[in-house]
Amino acid sequence: MTSGHLSIDVTNLTKRFHAVTAVSDLSFTVRPGSITGFLGPNGSGKTTTMRMILGLVAPSSGTATIGGRRYRDIPRPSATVGAVLDASAFHPGHTAREHLRIYCAMGGYPDRRADELLAVLGLADAANRRTRQFSTGMRQRLNLATALLGDPRVLLLDEPSNGLDPEGMAWLRELLRGLARDGRTILISSHVLSELQQIVDDVVVIRGGRMVAAGSLEELASGTLPPVLLRSPQADQLATLLKQHAADGLAASRVEDVEPGRLRVHGLRTEQIADLAARADVRLYEIGTEASNLEEWFLSLGDDRQGENR
């Protein structure tokens, strides 16, 4: 195993728990020097997939490799792969410094590495506090410090922004972007779509353990109709029409009340809405598209959640 750029390669990965298929024939690659967002509703198989990549769960079939090797075959794995899967994996009586020094001893790293990372992760002032006193956000920072002890080239992070306030989320974005610029390979599982949009390069989406879409964020989101914002004194009447297959025989996938007299319409083009309003003699005062985002694209993939599993 070299210390250079390493990819994560998931190939035809399947996991069955008795009669339940948690992950089914899943294949994707996480590129070095990029941040890949791993998306899917709760129970879609994201955590099971990450655990298979890390060798914590044995696949029923298929493979998951890091730099061409299974995790269990990587010499000194903590120097190659860092992971955050559980925000509560601390002994409540240990201080933050004690926790990190235990992991330093396990990985063969000098004790000073603990203090270096406490500073980098913004926990220097809390180094001697018991972890039972930590907030969720502080636990996330300590988890990240633990994952980074071996200066790994690959990171797998399950919901790393949980519990962080807006300032903490901005700090996390900058930290991860810096790690990616350094050539590291980063896979982030999250349901905070608006946050992911600001940091990810690529996206992998699964539902019910199956692949829905994969590719660069720009490529995948470009094919989505942007939402349409409109203002009308007859907004309620227009909303009803848009939901009833009245625009060129098509219905809006979603109609939201933004405020009195204003609507946000998904799944239809501006000209379709304008033509419908004209035919129904509904007055439109304003109409225009809104910049599409990751959440709109994700919702456009549908919401068939049958058979989903953790």
PDB file of C-alpha atoms in Angstrom:
ATOM      1  CA  MET A   1       0.000   0.000   0.000  1.00  0.00           C
ATOM      2  CA  THR A   2       1.471   3.325  -1.021  1.00  0.00           C
ATOM      3  CA  SER A   3       0.880   6.685   0.615  1.00  0.00           C
ATOM      4  CA  GLY A   4      -0.244   8.212  -2.676  1.00  0.00           C
ATOM      5  CA  HIS A   5      -3.718   8.751  -4.075  1.00  0.00           C
ATOM      6  CA  LEU A   6      -6.115   5.927  -3.256  1.00  0.00           C
ATOM      7  CA  SER A   7      -9.623   5.336  -4.574  1.00  0.00           C
ATOM      8  CA  ILE A   8     -12.534   3.514  -2.945  1.00  0.00           C
ATOM      9  CA  ASP A   9     -14.006   0.950  -5.329  1.00  0.00           C
ATOM     10  CA  VAL A  10     -17.334  -0.730  -4.598  1.00  0.00           C
ATOM     11  CA  THR A  11     -18.170  -3.491  -7.091  1.00  0.00           C
ATOM     12  CA  ASN A  12     -21.463  -5.423  -7.209  1.00  0.00           C
ATOM     13  CA  LEU A  13     -21.709  -5.176  -3.439  1.00  0.00           C
ATOM     14  CA  THR A  14     -24.648  -7.044  -1.857  1.00  0.00           C
ATOM     15  CA  LYS A  15     -25.574  -7.675   1.761  1.00  0.00           C
ATOM     16  CA  ARG A  16     -28.440  -9.865   2.941  1.00  0.00           C
ATOM     17  CA  PHE A  17     -29.574 -10.236   6.527  1.00  0.00           C
ATOM     18  CA  HIS A  18     -31.611 -13.441   6.339  1.00  0.00           C
ATOM     19  CA  ALA A  19     -34.662 -12.553   4.199  1.00  0.00           C
ATOM     20  CA  VAL A  20     -33.831  -8.830   4.072  1.00  0.00           C
ATOM     21  CA  THR A  21     -31.542  -7.420   1.367  1.00  0.00           C
ATOM     22  CA  ALA A  22     -29.926  -4.304   2.819  1.00  0.00           C
ATOM     23  CA  VAL A  23     -27.652  -3.547  -0.167  1.00  0.00           C
ATOM     24  CA  SER A  24     -28.174  -4.926  -3.661  1.00  0.00           C
ATOM     25  CA  ASP A  25     -25.558  -5.099  -6.453  1.00  0.00           C
ATOM     26  CA  LEU A  26     -24.080  -1.693  -5.629  1.00  0.00           C
ATOM     27  CA  SER A  27     -21.131  -0.326  -7.658  1.00  0.00           C
ATOM     28  CA  PHE A  28     -19.404   3.073  -7.494  1.00  0.00           C
ATOM     29  CA  THR A  29     -15.970   4.685  -7.186  1.00  0.00           C
ATOM     30  CA  VAL A  30     -14.823   7.496  -4.897  1.00  0.00           C
ATOM     31  CA  ARG A  31     -12.077   9.478  -6.622  1.00  0.00           C
ATOM     32  CA  PRO A  32      -8.908  10.709  -4.893  1.00  0.00           C
ATOM     33  CA  GLY A  33      -8.834  14.465  -4.425  1.00  0.00           C
ATOM     34  CA  SER A  34     -12.629  14.665  -4.325  1.00  0.00           C
ATOM     35  CA  ILE A  35     -15.471  14.679  -1.831  1.00  0.00           C
ATOM     36  CA  THR A  36     -18.258  12.264  -2.696  1.00  0.00           C
ATOM     37  CA  GLY A  37     -21.670  12.703  -1.089  1.00  0.00           C
ATOM     38  CA  PHE A  38     -23.368   9.402  -0.272  1.00  0.00           C
ATOM     39  CA  LEU A  39     -27.088  10.180  -0.242  1.00  0.00           C
ATOM     40  CA  GLY A  40     -30.242   8.305   0.550  1.00  0.00           C
ATOM     41  CA  PRO A  41     -33.120   8.396   3.033  1.00  0.00           C
ATOM     42  CA  ASN A  42     -32.711   6.842   6.446  1.00  0.00           C
ATOM     43  CA  GLY A  43     -32.645   3.072   6.073  1.00  0.00           C
ATOM     44  CA  SER A  44     -31.446   3.106   2.474  1.00  0.00           C
ATOM     45  CA  GLY A  45     -28.282   1.071   3.122  1.00  0.00           C
ATOM     46  CA  LYS A  46     -25.677   3.828   3.423  1.00  0.00           C
ATOM     47  CA  THR A  47     -24.313   2.809   6.822  1.00  0.00           C
ATOM     48  CA  THR A  48     -24.272  -0.885   5.903  1.00  0.00           C
ATOM     49  CA  THR A  49     -22.276  -0.035   2.776  1.00  0.00           C
ATOM     50  CA  MET A  50     -19.754   2.026   4.726  1.00  0.00           C
ATOM     51  CA  ARG A  51     -19.363  -0.768   7.271  1.00  0.00           C
ATOM     52  CA  MET A  52     -18.670  -3.232   4.462  1.00  0.00           C
ATOM     53  CA  ILE A  53     -16.008  -0.907   3.037  1.00  0.00           C
ATOM     54  CA  LEU A  54     -14.391  -0.869   6.492  1.00  0.00           C
ATOM     55  CA  GLY A  55     -14.621  -4.626   6.950  1.00  0.00           C
ATOM     56  CA  LEU A  56     -17.037  -4.340   9.882  1.00  0.00           C
ATOM     57  CA  VAL A  57     -19.754  -6.198   7.969  1.00  0.00           C
ATOM     58  CA  ALA A  58     -19.010  -9.060   5.590  1.00  0.00           C
ATOM     59  CA  PRO A  59     -20.698  -8.704   2.184  1.00  0.00           C
ATOM     60  CA  SER A  60     -22.890 -11.515   0.892  1.00  0.00           C
ATOM     61  CA  SER A  61     -21.272 -10.957  -2.492  1.00  0.00           C
ATOM     62  CA  GLY A  62     -19.231  -8.361  -4.331  1.00  0.00           C
ATOM     63  CA  THR A  63     -16.187  -6.431  -3.168  1.00  0.00           C
ATOM     64  CA  ALA A  64     -15.200  -3.164  -1.521  1.00  0.00           C
ATOM     65  CA  THR A  65     -11.564  -2.110  -1.783  1.00  0.00           C
ATOM     66  CA  ILE A  66      -9.397   0.854  -0.840  1.00  0.00           C
ATOM     67  CA  GLY A  67      -6.439   1.364  -3.117  1.00  0.00           C
ATOM     68  CA  GLY A  68      -7.127  -2.074  -4.569  1.00  0.00           C
ATOM     69  CA  ARG A  69      -7.094  -3.874  -1.210  1.00  0.00           C
ATOM     70  CA  ARG A  70      -9.746  -4.974   1.219  1.00  0.00           C
ATOM     71  CA  TYR A  71      -9.566  -3.049   4.478  1.00  0.00           C
ATOM     72  CA  ARG A  72      -8.424  -6.138   6.411  1.00  0.00           C
ATOM     73  CA  ASP A  73      -5.473  -6.546   4.045  1.00  0.00           C
ATOM     74  CA  ILE A  74      -4.159  -3.001   4.538  1.00  0.00           C
ATOM     75  CA  PRO A  75      -1.053  -2.901   6.748  1.00  0.00           C
ATOM     76  CA  ARG A  76      -1.457  -0.396   9.592  1.00  0.00           C
ATOM     77  CA  PRO A  77      -4.942   0.602   8.376  1.00  0.00           C
ATOM     78  CA  SER A  78      -5.327   3.695  10.586  1.00  0.00           C
ATOM     79  CA  ALA A  79      -2.485   5.300   8.630  1.00  0.00           C
ATOM     80  CA  THR A  80      -4.449   4.763   5.419  1.00  0.00           C
ATOM     81  CA  VAL A  81      -8.127   5.049   6.369  1.00  0.00           C
ATOM     82  CA  GLY A  82      -9.889   7.228   8.916  1.00  0.00           C
ATOM     83  CA  ALA A  83     -13.564   6.754   9.722  1.00  0.00           C
ATOM     84  CA  VAL A  84     -16.324   8.397  11.739  1.00  0.00           C
ATOM     85  CA  LEU A  85     -19.349   6.130  12.154  1.00  0.00           C
ATOM     86  CA  ASP A  86     -20.503   6.609  15.745  1.00  0.00           C
ATOM     87  CA  ALA A  87     -20.663   9.947  17.567  1.00  0.00           C
ATOM     88  CA  SER A  88     -20.913   8.180  20.952  1.00  0.00           C
ATOM     89  CA  ALA A  89     -17.835   5.919  20.837  1.00  0.00           C
ATOM     90  CA  PHE A  90     -16.130   7.415  23.892  1.00  0.00           C
ATOM     91  CA  HIS A  91     -15.566   6.270  27.449  1.00  0.00           C
ATOM     92  CA  PRO A  92     -17.525   8.856  29.450  1.00  0.00           C
ATOM     93  CA  GLY A  93     -14.835   9.050  32.149  1.00  0.00           C
ATOM     94  CA  HIS A  94     -11.955   9.783  29.779  1.00  0.00           C
ATOM     95  CA  THR A  95     -10.838  13.276  28.902  1.00  0.00           C
ATOM     96  CA  ALA A  96     -10.465  14.225  25.257  1.00  0.00           C
ATOM     97  CA  ARG A  97      -6.687  14.049  25.574  1.00  0.00           C
ATOM     98  CA  GLU A  98      -6.819  10.636  27.266  1.00  0.00           C
ATOM     99  CA  HIS A  99      -9.126   9.315  24.563  1.00  0.00           C
ATOM    100  CA  LEU A 100      -6.795  10.394  21.768  1.00  0.00           C
ATOM    101  CA  ARG A 101      -3.660   9.160  23.546  1.00  0.00           C
ATOM    102  CA  ILE A 102      -5.206   5.686  23.896  1.00  0.00           C
ATOM    103  CA  TYR A 103      -5.717   5.640  20.138  1.00  0.00           C
ATOM    104  CA  CYS A 104      -2.200   6.976  19.611  1.00  0.00           C
ATOM    105  CA  ALA A 105      -0.855   4.028  21.602  1.00  0.00           C
ATOM    106  CA  MET A 106      -2.992   1.592  19.611  1.00  0.00           C
ATOM    107  CA  GLY A 107      -1.809   3.023  16.300  1.00  0.00           C
ATOM    108  CA  GLY A 108       1.819   3.576  17.252  1.00  0.00           C
ATOM    109  CA  TYR A 109       1.696   7.381  17.078  1.00  0.00           C
ATOM    110  CA  PRO A 110       3.469   9.754  19.502  1.00  0.00           C
ATOM    111  CA  ASP A 111       1.371  11.368  22.257  1.00  0.00           C
ATOM    112  CA  ARG A 112       2.050  14.825  20.814  1.00  0.00           C
ATOM    113  CA  ARG A 113      -0.187  13.893  17.883  1.00  0.00           C
ATOM    114  CA  ALA A 114      -3.172  14.055  20.267  1.00  0.00           C
ATOM    115  CA  ASP A 115      -2.446  17.656  21.206  1.00  0.00           C
ATOM    116  CA  GLU A 116      -1.785  18.608  17.589  1.00  0.00           C
ATOM    117  CA  LEU A 117      -5.220  17.395  16.546  1.00  0.00           C
ATOM    118  CA  LEU A 118      -6.994  18.871  19.563  1.00  0.00           C
ATOM    119  CA  ALA A 119      -5.676  22.224  18.349  1.00  0.00           C
ATOM    120  CA  VAL A 120      -6.582  21.619  14.705  1.00  0.00           C
ATOM    121  CA  LEU A 121     -10.096  20.455  15.603  1.00  0.00           C
ATOM    122  CA  GLY A 122     -10.766  23.392  17.934  1.00  0.00           C
ATOM    123  CA  LEU A 123     -10.754  21.328  21.131  1.00  0.00           C
ATOM    124  CA  ALA A 124      -7.552  22.540  22.809  1.00  0.00           C
ATOM    125  CA  ASP A 125      -9.492  24.316  25.576  1.00  0.00           C
ATOM    126  CA  ALA A 126     -11.508  21.143  26.218  1.00  0.00           C
ATOM    127  CA  ALA A 127      -8.538  18.752  26.268  1.00  0.00           C
ATOM    128  CA  ASN A 128      -8.963  17.940  29.981  1.00  0.00           C
ATOM    129  CA  ARG A 129     -12.766  17.760  30.036  1.00  0.00           C
ATOM    130  CA  ARG A 130     -14.515  14.406  30.432  1.00  0.00           C
ATOM    131  CA  THR A 131     -16.207  13.319  27.235  1.00  0.00           C
ATOM    132  CA  ARG A 132     -19.502  12.829  29.091  1.00  0.00           C
ATOM    133  CA  GLN A 133     -19.643  16.632  29.310  1.00  0.00           C
ATOM    134  CA  PHE A 134     -19.251  17.084  25.552  1.00  0.00           C
ATOM    135  CA  SER A 135     -22.019  18.375  23.328  1.00  0.00           C
ATOM    136  CA  THR A 136     -22.901  16.484  20.157  1.00  0.00           C
ATOM    137  CA  GLY A 137     -20.882  18.958  18.114  1.00  0.00           C
ATOM    138  CA  MET A 138     -17.823  18.513  20.343  1.00  0.00           C
ATOM    139  CA  ARG A 139     -18.175  14.749  20.030  1.00  0.00           C
ATOM    140  CA  GLN A 140     -18.152  15.091  16.256  1.00  0.00           C
ATOM    141  CA  ARG A 141     -14.933  17.115  16.428  1.00  0.00           C
ATOM    142  CA  LEU A 142     -13.329  14.529  18.706  1.00  0.00           C
ATOM    143  CA  ASN A 143     -14.424  11.759  16.339  1.00  0.00           C
ATOM    144  CA  LEU A 144     -12.756  13.592  13.468  1.00  0.00           C
ATOM    145  CA  ALA A 145      -9.583  14.031  15.531  1.00  0.00           C
ATOM    146  CA  THR A 146      -9.558  10.280  16.180  1.00  0.00           C
ATOM    147  CA  ALA A 147     -10.005   9.532  12.468  1.00  0.00           C
ATOM    148  CA  LEU A 148      -7.141  11.867  11.534  1.00  0.00           C
ATOM    149  CA  LEU A 149      -4.561  10.542  14.013  1.00  0.00           C
ATOM    150  CA  GLY A 150      -2.718   8.536  11.353  1.00  0.00           C
ATOM    151  CA  ASP A 151      -2.909  11.318   8.746  1.00  0.00           C
ATOM    152  CA  PRO A 152      -4.880   8.951   6.466  1.00  0.00           C
ATOM    153  CA  ARG A 153      -5.332   9.402   2.713  1.00  0.00           C
ATOM    154  CA  VAL A 154      -8.927   8.102   2.836  1.00  0.00           C
ATOM    155  CA  LEU A 155     -11.816   9.280   5.034  1.00  0.00           C
ATOM    156  CA  LEU A 156     -15.284   7.750   5.493  1.00  0.00           C
ATOM    157  CA  LEU A 157     -17.593  10.033   7.450  1.00  0.00           C
ATOM    158  CA  ASP A 158     -21.155   9.132   8.442  1.00  0.00           C
ATOM    159  CA  GLU A 159     -23.207  12.293   9.107  1.00  0.00           C
ATOM    160  CA  PRO A 160     -20.169  14.355  10.208  1.00  0.00           C
ATOM    161  CA  SER A 161     -22.111  17.622  10.522  1.00  0.00           C
ATOM    162  CA  ASN A 162     -24.627  16.290  13.070  1.00  0.00           C
ATOM    163  CA  GLY A 163     -24.781  18.603  16.071  1.00  0.00           C
ATOM    164  CA  LEU A 164     -22.648  21.352  14.557  1.00  0.00           C
ATOM    165  CA  ASP A 165     -23.885  24.932  14.667  1.00  0.00           C
ATOM    166  CA  PRO A 166     -23.600  27.123  11.528  1.00  0.00           C
ATOM    167  CA  GLU A 167     -20.102  28.249  12.502  1.00  0.00           C
ATOM    168  CA  GLY A 168     -19.061  24.651  13.064  1.00  0.00           C
ATOM    169  CA  MET A 169     -20.493  23.586   9.720  1.00  0.00           C
ATOM    170  CA  ALA A 170     -18.552  26.337   7.951  1.00  0.00           C
ATOM    171  CA  TRP A 171     -15.404  25.174   9.746  1.00  0.00           C
ATOM    172  CA  LEU A 172     -16.080  21.558   8.697  1.00  0.00           C
ATOM    173  CA  ARG A 173     -16.550  22.588   5.059  1.00  0.00           C
ATOM    174  CA  GLU A 174     -13.194  24.356   5.029  1.00  0.00           C
ATOM    175  CA  LEU A 175     -11.446  21.454   6.766  1.00  0.00           C
ATOM    176  CA  LEU A 176     -12.786  18.860   4.318  1.00  0.00           C
ATOM    177  CA  ARG A 177     -12.134  20.986   1.240  1.00  0.00           C
ATOM    178  CA  GLY A 178      -8.544  21.429   2.397  1.00  0.00           C
ATOM    179  CA  LEU A 179      -8.130  17.683   2.878  1.00  0.00           C
ATOM    180  CA  ALA A 180      -9.532  17.024  -0.595  1.00  0.00           C
ATOM    181  CA  ARG A 181      -7.199  19.616  -2.148  1.00  0.00           C
ATOM    182  CA  ASP A 182      -4.368  17.633  -0.586  1.00  0.00           C
ATOM    183  CA  GLY A 183      -5.421  14.640  -2.688  1.00  0.00           C
ATOM    184  CA  ARG A 184      -7.341  12.701  -0.069  1.00  0.00           C
ATOM    185  CA  THR A 185     -10.330  10.527  -0.889  1.00  0.00           C
ATOM    186  CA  ILE A 186     -13.438  11.473   1.110  1.00  0.00           C
ATOM    187  CA  LEU A 187     -16.832   9.748   1.281  1.00  0.00           C
ATOM    188  CA  ILE A 188     -19.520  11.547   3.293  1.00  0.00           C
ATOM    189  CA  SER A 189     -22.880  10.022   4.143  1.00  0.00           C
ATOM    190  CA  SER A 190     -25.463  12.665   4.980  1.00  0.00           C
ATOM    191  CA  HIS A 191     -29.106  13.672   4.703  1.00  0.00           C
ATOM    192  CA  VAL A 192     -28.328  17.413   5.057  1.00  0.00           C
ATOM    193  CA  LEU A 193     -28.559  18.015   1.324  1.00  0.00           C
ATOM    194  CA  SER A 194     -28.158  21.786   1.384  1.00  0.00           C
ATOM    195  CA  GLU A 195     -24.939  21.404   3.354  1.00  0.00           C
ATOM    196  CA  LEU A 196     -23.530  18.710   1.070  1.00  0.00           C
ATOM    197  CA  GLN A 197     -24.187  20.852  -1.980  1.00  0.00           C
ATOM    198  CA  GLN A 198     -21.597  23.319  -0.755  1.00  0.00           C
ATOM    199  CA  ILE A 199     -18.744  20.807  -0.491  1.00  0.00           C
ATOM    200  CA  VAL A 200     -19.232  17.706  -2.648  1.00  0.00           C
ATOM    201  CA  ASP A 201     -17.782  17.073  -6.090  1.00  0.00           C
ATOM    202  CA  ASP A 202     -19.555  13.780  -6.816  1.00  0.00           C
ATOM    203  CA  VAL A 203     -22.796  12.201  -5.660  1.00  0.00           C
ATOM    204  CA  VAL A 204     -23.907   8.598  -5.136  1.00  0.00           C
ATOM    205  CA  VAL A 205     -27.609   8.125  -4.403  1.00  0.00           C
ATOM    206  CA  ILE A 206     -29.193   4.899  -3.177  1.00  0.00           C
ATOM    207  CA  ARG A 207     -32.726   3.914  -2.207  1.00  0.00           C
ATOM    208  CA  GLY A 208     -33.711   0.584  -0.763  1.00  0.00           C
ATOM    209  CA  GLY A 209     -30.099  -0.548  -1.035  1.00  0.00           C
ATOM    210  CA  ARG A 210     -30.014  -0.003  -4.811  1.00  0.00           C
ATOM    211  CA  MET A 211     -28.225   2.562  -6.916  1.00  0.00           C
ATOM    212  CA  VAL A 212     -30.406   5.438  -8.102  1.00  0.00           C
ATOM    213  CA  ALA A 213     -27.774   7.742  -9.586  1.00  0.00           C
ATOM    214  CA  ALA A 214     -24.045   8.441  -9.520  1.00  0.00           C
ATOM    215  CA  GLY A 215     -21.801  11.052 -11.087  1.00  0.00           C
ATOM    216  CA  SER A 216     -20.595  14.592 -10.632  1.00  0.00           C
ATOM    217  CA  LEU A 217     -22.993  16.941  -8.869  1.00  0.00           C
ATOM    218  CA  GLU A 218     -23.026  19.259 -11.853  1.00  0.00           C
ATOM    219  CA  GLU A 219     -23.827  16.487 -14.331  1.00  0.00           C
ATOM    220  CA  LEU A 220     -26.628  14.978 -12.274  1.00  0.00           C
ATOM    221  CA  ALA A 221     -28.315  18.228 -11.272  1.00  0.00           C
ATOM    222  CA  SER A 222     -28.136  19.727 -14.782  1.00  0.00           C
ATOM    223  CA  GLY A 223     -30.954  17.536 -16.071  1.00  0.00           C
ATOM    224  CA  THR A 224     -33.446  18.704 -13.460  1.00  0.00           C
ATOM    225  CA  LEU A 225     -36.103  21.309 -14.146  1.00  0.00           C
ATOM    226  CA  PRO A 226     -35.506  24.274 -11.828  1.00  0.00           C
ATOM    227  CA  PRO A 227     -38.426  25.267  -9.604  1.00  0.00           C
ATOM    228  CA  VAL A 228     -40.623  28.108 -10.848  1.00  0.00           C
ATOM    229  CA  LEU A 229     -41.552  31.035  -8.608  1.00  0.00           C
ATOM    230  CA  LEU A 230     -44.744  32.931  -9.410  1.00  0.00           C
ATOM    231  CA  ARG A 231     -47.011  35.611  -7.976  1.00  0.00           C
ATOM    232  CA  SER A 232     -50.742  35.698  -8.626  1.00  0.00           C
ATOM    233  CA  PRO A 233     -53.810  37.118  -6.873  1.00  0.00           C
ATOM    234  CA  GLN A 234     -55.436  33.765  -7.696  1.00  0.00           C
ATOM    235  CA  ALA A 235     -52.621  31.584  -6.399  1.00  0.00           C
ATOM    236  CA  ASP A 236     -54.913  29.071  -4.660  1.00  0.00           C
ATOM    237  CA  GLN A 237     -56.902  28.477  -7.846  1.00  0.00           C
ATOM    238  CA  LEU A 238     -53.728  28.104  -9.905  1.00  0.00           C
ATOM    239  CA  ALA A 239     -52.190  25.699  -7.381  1.00  0.00           C
ATOM    240  CA  THR A 240     -55.241  23.447  -7.663  1.00  0.00           C
ATOM    241  CA  LEU A 241     -55.039  23.460 -11.448  1.00  0.00           C
ATOM    242  CA  LEU A 242     -51.314  22.688 -11.461  1.00  0.00           C
ATOM    243  CA  LYS A 243     -51.900  19.599  -9.345  1.00  0.00           C
ATOM    244  CA  GLN A 244     -54.614  18.255 -11.674  1.00  0.00           C
ATOM    245  CA  HIS A 245     -52.712  17.380 -14.869  1.00  0.00           C
ATOM    246  CA  ALA A 246     -53.868  20.654 -16.400  1.00  0.00           C
ATOM    247  CA  ALA A 247     -50.582  21.953 -17.885  1.00  0.00           C
ATOM    248  CA  ASP A 248     -50.159  20.258 -21.276  1.00  0.00           C
ATOM    249  CA  GLY A 249     -51.577  17.119 -19.710  1.00  0.00           C
ATOM    250  CA  LEU A 250     -48.896  17.122 -16.969  1.00  0.00           C
ATOM    251  CA  ALA A 251     -49.173  17.835 -13.275  1.00  0.00           C
ATOM    252  CA  ALA A 252     -46.666  19.661 -11.102  1.00  0.00           C
ATOM    253  CA  SER A 253     -44.695  17.231  -8.968  1.00  0.00           C
ATOM    254  CA  ARG A 254     -45.008  19.630  -6.026  1.00  0.00           C
ATOM    255  CA  VAL A 255     -46.582  23.045  -5.360  1.00  0.00           C
ATOM    256  CA  GLU A 256     -45.493  25.027  -2.309  1.00  0.00           C
ATOM    257  CA  ASP A 257     -47.062  28.122  -0.745  1.00  0.00           C
ATOM    258  CA  VAL A 258     -44.141  30.523  -0.287  1.00  0.00           C
ATOM    259  CA  GLU A 259     -46.299  33.297   1.158  1.00  0.00           C
ATOM    260  CA  PRO A 260     -49.792  34.644   0.397  1.00  0.00           C
ATOM    261  CA  GLY A 261     -50.094  35.036  -3.362  1.00  0.00           C
ATOM    262  CA  ARG A 262     -46.756  33.344  -4.111  1.00  0.00           C
ATOM    263  CA  LEU A 263     -46.063  29.750  -5.178  1.00  0.00           C
ATOM    264  CA  ARG A 264     -43.030  27.597  -5.867  1.00  0.00           C
ATOM    265  CA  VAL A 265     -43.823  24.995  -8.550  1.00  0.00           C
ATOM    266  CA  HIS A 266     -41.744  21.883  -9.240  1.00  0.00           C
ATOM    267  CA  GLY A 267     -41.738  19.701 -12.340  1.00  0.00           C
ATOM    268  CA  LEU A 268     -43.132  22.139 -14.909  1.00  0.00           C
ATOM    269  CA  ARG A 269     -41.559  24.758 -17.183  1.00  0.00           C
ATOM    270  CA  THR A 270     -42.465  28.451 -16.994  1.00  0.00           C
ATOM    271  CA  GLU A 271     -44.187  28.387 -20.407  1.00  0.00           C
ATOM    272  CA  GLN A 272     -46.380  25.453 -19.381  1.00  0.00           C
ATOM    273  CA  ILE A 273     -47.513  27.301 -16.270  1.00  0.00           C
ATOM    274  CA  ALA A 274     -48.060  30.565 -18.153  1.00  0.00           C
ATOM    275  CA  ASP A 275     -50.128  28.825 -20.850  1.00  0.00           C
ATOM    276  CA  LEU A 276     -52.265  27.126 -18.227  1.00  0.00           C
ATOM    277  CA  ALA A 277     -52.870  30.412 -16.419  1.00  0.00           C
ATOM    278  CA  ALA A 278     -53.870  32.075 -19.698  1.00  0.00           C
ATOM    279  CA  ARG A 279     -56.308  29.295 -20.645  1.00  0.00           C
ATOM    280  CA  ALA A 280     -57.884  29.361 -17.192  1.00  0.00           C
ATOM    281  CA  ASP A 281     -58.031  33.187 -17.173  1.00  0.00           C
ATOM    282  CA  VAL A 282     -55.841  33.301 -14.051  1.00  0.00           C
ATOM    283  CA  ARG A 283     -53.799  36.466 -13.635  1.00  0.00           C
ATOM    284  CA  LEU A 284     -50.016  36.170 -13.271  1.00  0.00           C
ATOM    285  CA  TYR A 285     -48.072  39.141 -11.973  1.00  0.00           C
ATOM    286  CA  GLU A 286     -44.620  37.509 -11.866  1.00  0.00           C
ATOM    287  CA  ILE A 287     -43.101  34.239 -13.047  1.00  0.00           C
ATOM    288  CA  GLY A 288     -39.500  33.008 -13.266  1.00  0.00           C
ATOM    289  CA  THR A 289     -37.188  30.130 -12.456  1.00  0.00           C
ATOM    290  CA  GLU A 290     -35.265  29.655  -9.241  1.00  0.00           C
ATOM    291  CA  ALA A 291     -31.737  28.260  -9.202  1.00  0.00           C
ATOM    292  CA  SER A 292     -31.932  24.505  -8.775  1.00  0.00           C
ATOM    293  CA  ASN A 293     -30.110  22.866  -5.900  1.00  0.00           C
ATOM    294  CA  LEU A 294     -29.137  19.447  -4.654  1.00  0.00           C
ATOM    295  CA  GLU A 295     -32.298  19.051  -2.630  1.00  0.00           C
ATOM    296  CA  GLU A 296     -34.550  19.717  -5.616  1.00  0.00           C
ATOM    297  CA  TRP A 297     -32.605  17.240  -7.711  1.00  0.00           C
ATOM    298  CA  PHE A 298     -32.672  14.613  -4.964  1.00  0.00           C
ATOM    299  CA  LEU A 299     -36.432  14.956  -4.509  1.00  0.00           C
ATOM    300  CA  SER A 300     -36.925  14.707  -8.265  1.00  0.00           C
ATOM    301  CA  LEU A 301     -35.538  11.152  -8.184  1.00  0.00           C
ATOM    302  CA  GLY A 302     -38.741   9.978  -6.546  1.00  0.00           C
ATOM    303  CA  ASP A 303     -39.542   8.647  -3.124  1.00  0.00           C
ATOM    304  CA  ASP A 304     -40.132   4.915  -3.477  1.00  0.00           C
ATOM    305  CA  ARG A 305     -38.963   3.721  -0.095  1.00  0.00           C
ATOM    306  CA  GLN A 306     -40.254   0.188  -0.181  1.00  0.00           C
ATOM    307  CA  GLY A 307     -37.842  -2.413   1.073  1.00  0.00           C
ATOM    308  CA  GLU A 308     -35.311   0.052   2.486  1.00  0.00           C
ATOM    309  CA  ASN A 309     -32.934  -1.124   5.167  1.00  0.00           C
ATOM    310  CA  ARG A 310     -30.217   0.339   7.288  1.00  0.00           C
TER     311      ARG A 310
END
